[in-house]
XYZ file of C-alpha atoms in Angstrom:
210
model
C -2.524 0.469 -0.978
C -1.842 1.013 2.807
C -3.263 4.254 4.535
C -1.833 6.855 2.059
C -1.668 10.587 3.966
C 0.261 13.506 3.784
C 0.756 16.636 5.887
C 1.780 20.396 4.879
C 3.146 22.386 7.080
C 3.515 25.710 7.065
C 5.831 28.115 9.263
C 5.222 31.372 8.876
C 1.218 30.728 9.688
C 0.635 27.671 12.575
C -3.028 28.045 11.240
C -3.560 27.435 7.268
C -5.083 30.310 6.097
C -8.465 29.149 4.362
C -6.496 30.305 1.168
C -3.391 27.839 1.719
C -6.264 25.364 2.214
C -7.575 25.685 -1.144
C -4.179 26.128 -2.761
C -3.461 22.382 -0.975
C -6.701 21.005 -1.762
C -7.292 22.335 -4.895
C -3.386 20.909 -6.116
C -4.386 17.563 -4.576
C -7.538 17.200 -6.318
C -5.885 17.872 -9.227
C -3.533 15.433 -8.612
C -5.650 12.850 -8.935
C -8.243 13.499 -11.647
C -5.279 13.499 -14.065
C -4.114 10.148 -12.703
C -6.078 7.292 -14.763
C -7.118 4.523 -12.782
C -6.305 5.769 -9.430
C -10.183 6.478 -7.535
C -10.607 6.868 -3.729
C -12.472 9.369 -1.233
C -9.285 11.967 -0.211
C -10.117 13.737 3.647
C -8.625 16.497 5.241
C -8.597 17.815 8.691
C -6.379 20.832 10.379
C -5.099 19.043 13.226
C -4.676 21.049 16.614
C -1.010 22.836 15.871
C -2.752 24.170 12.450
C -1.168 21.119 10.084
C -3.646 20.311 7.066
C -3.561 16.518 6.419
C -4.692 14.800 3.393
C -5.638 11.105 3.636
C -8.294 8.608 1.940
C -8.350 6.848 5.249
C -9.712 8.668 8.179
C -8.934 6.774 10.902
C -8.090 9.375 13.909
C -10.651 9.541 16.263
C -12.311 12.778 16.828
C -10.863 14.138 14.410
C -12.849 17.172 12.441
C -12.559 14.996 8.663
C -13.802 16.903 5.759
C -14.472 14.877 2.565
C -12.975 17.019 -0.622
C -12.816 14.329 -3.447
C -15.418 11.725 -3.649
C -14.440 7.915 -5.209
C -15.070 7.357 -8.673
C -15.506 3.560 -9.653
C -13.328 2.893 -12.219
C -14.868 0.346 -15.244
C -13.209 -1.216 -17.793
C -12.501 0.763 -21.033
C -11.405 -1.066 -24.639
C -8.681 0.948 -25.161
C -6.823 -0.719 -22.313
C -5.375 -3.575 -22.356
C -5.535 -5.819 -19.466
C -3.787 -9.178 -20.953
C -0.867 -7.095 -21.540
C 1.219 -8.085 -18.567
C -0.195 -11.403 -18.492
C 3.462 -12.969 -18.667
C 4.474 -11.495 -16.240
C 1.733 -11.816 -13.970
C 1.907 -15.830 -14.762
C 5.376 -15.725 -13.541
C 4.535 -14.139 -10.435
C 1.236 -16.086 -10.225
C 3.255 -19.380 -10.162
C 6.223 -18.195 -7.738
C 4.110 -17.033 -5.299
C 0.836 -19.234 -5.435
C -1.566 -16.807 -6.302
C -4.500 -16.915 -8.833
C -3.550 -14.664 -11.551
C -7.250 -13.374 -12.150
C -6.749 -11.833 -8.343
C -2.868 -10.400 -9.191
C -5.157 -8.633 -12.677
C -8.046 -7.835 -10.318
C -5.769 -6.129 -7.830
C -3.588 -4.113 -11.277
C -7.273 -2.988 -12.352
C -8.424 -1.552 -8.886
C -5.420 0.144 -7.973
C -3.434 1.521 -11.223
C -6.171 0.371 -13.951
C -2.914 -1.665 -15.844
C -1.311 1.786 -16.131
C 2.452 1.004 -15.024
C 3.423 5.273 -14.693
C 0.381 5.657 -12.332
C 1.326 7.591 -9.159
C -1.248 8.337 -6.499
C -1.655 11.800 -4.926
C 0.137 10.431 -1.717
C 3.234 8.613 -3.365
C 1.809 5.017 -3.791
C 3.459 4.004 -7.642
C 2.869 1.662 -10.114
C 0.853 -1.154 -11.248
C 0.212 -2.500 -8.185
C 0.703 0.909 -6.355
C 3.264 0.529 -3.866
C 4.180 2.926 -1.136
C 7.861 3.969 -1.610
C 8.552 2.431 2.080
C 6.843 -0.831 0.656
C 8.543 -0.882 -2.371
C 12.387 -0.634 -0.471
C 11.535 -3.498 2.009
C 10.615 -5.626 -0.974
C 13.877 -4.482 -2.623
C 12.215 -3.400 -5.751
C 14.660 -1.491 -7.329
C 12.618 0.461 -10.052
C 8.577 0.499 -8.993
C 7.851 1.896 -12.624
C 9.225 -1.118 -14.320
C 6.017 -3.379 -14.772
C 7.707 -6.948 -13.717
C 9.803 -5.129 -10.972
C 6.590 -3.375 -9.573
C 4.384 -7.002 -10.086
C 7.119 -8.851 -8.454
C 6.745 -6.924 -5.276
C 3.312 -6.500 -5.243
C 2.545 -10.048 -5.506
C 5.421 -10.412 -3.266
C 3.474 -8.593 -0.653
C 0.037 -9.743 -1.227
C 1.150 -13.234 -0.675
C 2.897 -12.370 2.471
C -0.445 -10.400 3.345
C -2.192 -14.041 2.693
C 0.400 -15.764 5.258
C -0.355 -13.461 8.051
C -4.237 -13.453 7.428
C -3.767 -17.248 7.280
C -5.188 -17.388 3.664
C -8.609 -14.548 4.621
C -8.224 -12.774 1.546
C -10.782 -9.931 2.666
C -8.199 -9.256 5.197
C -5.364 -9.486 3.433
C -6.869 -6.606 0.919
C -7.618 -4.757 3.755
C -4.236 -4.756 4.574
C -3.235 -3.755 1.001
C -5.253 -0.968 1.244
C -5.474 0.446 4.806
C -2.323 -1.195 6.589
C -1.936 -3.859 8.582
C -1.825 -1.577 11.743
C -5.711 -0.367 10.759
C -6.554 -4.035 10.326
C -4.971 -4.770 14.252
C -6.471 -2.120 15.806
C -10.020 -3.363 14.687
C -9.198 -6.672 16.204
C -8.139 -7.839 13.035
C -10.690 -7.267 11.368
C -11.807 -5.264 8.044
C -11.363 -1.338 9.174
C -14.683 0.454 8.573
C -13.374 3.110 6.596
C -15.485 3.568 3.344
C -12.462 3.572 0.902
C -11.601 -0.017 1.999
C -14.873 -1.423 2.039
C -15.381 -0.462 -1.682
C -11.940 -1.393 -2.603
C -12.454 -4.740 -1.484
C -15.584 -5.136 -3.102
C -14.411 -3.544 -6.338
C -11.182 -6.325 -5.698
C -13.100 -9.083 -5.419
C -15.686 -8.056 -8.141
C -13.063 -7.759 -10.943
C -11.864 -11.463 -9.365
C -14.462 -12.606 -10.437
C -14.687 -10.621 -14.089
C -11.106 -12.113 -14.864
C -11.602 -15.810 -13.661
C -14.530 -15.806 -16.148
């Protein structure tokens, strides 16, 4: 959820070495082939004072991106098991007025119902919130599956509000921001990593409502 980058800096070299490059990479990519569930293309560009970012949204113009970790769709596997938070996600489902086949269809595309999931840029969870996201919505432990549902649906639904109900939008929010959603004239950013989460969103919608 939201555009997820970091930055390394390094002070004794303004310019990464091509071998801190690869030690950066190489940990982030790591990073996220042992995290279940989490899948996204992961960027990086040196900017001009010689930081390395990481993102899965490359939304800086001009800049030099360099793809280093391609998306893997995640599919469903029988040893998980997606009705297992389905009491809590009716609780949130009712509070907030949201159809609980898209609260289990957002759970599957971001953490894949795994409540310790933690993405390589901080986002935590089932519903993978960004620790900034997760204090504004008060949620007090993001690892605790109703705490981290409760915010996430929390957030979706005021997502809904300010898209007036365009639920495309609204994911692209989840995903990229709303700031990349406003600079496109509100509309859906064309950065590949949204475009398939939304469509891999909307596809498991449809999977769970069946």
């Amino acid at each position: 959820m939201k555009n997820k980058s970091v930055m390394c800096h390094n002070n004794t070299c303004k310019k990464l070495s091509l071998h801190c490059v690869f030690i950066v990479s190489f940990l982030f990519i790591s990073m996220t082939v042992m995290i279940p569930g989490v899948s996204a293309d992961i960027y990086k560009y040196v900017d001009e004072e010689g930081v390395l970012h990481l993102t899965n949204v490359p939304s800086i113009p001009n800049a030099k991106y360099i793809l280093i970790l391609k998306e893997k769709r995640v599919h469903f596997h029988s040893d998980i098991d997606v009705n297992k938070y389905d009491h809590i996600i009716a609780k949130a489902a009712s509070k907030y007025k949201i159809d609980q086949a898209l609260i289990k269809a957002v759970i599957k595309a971001e953490s894949n119902f795994n409540h310790r999931a933690v993405s390589p840029v901080g986002a935590q969870g089932l519903m993978q919130l960004m620790p900034s996201t997760a204090y504004a919505l008060q949620v007090d432990d993001v690892f605790q599956p109703e705490n981290n549902i409760e915010g996430g649906v929390r957030y979706l639904r005021y997502l809904l509000n300010v898209y007036k109900g365009d639920l495309r939008l609204a994911l692209a929010a989840y995903n990229a921001g709303e700031t990349a959603v406003a600079k496109y004239g509100n509309n859906i950013p064309p950065f590949r990593e949204t475009q398939n989460y939304i469509r891999r969103v909307l596809s498991y919608f449809d999977d769970f409502k069946k």
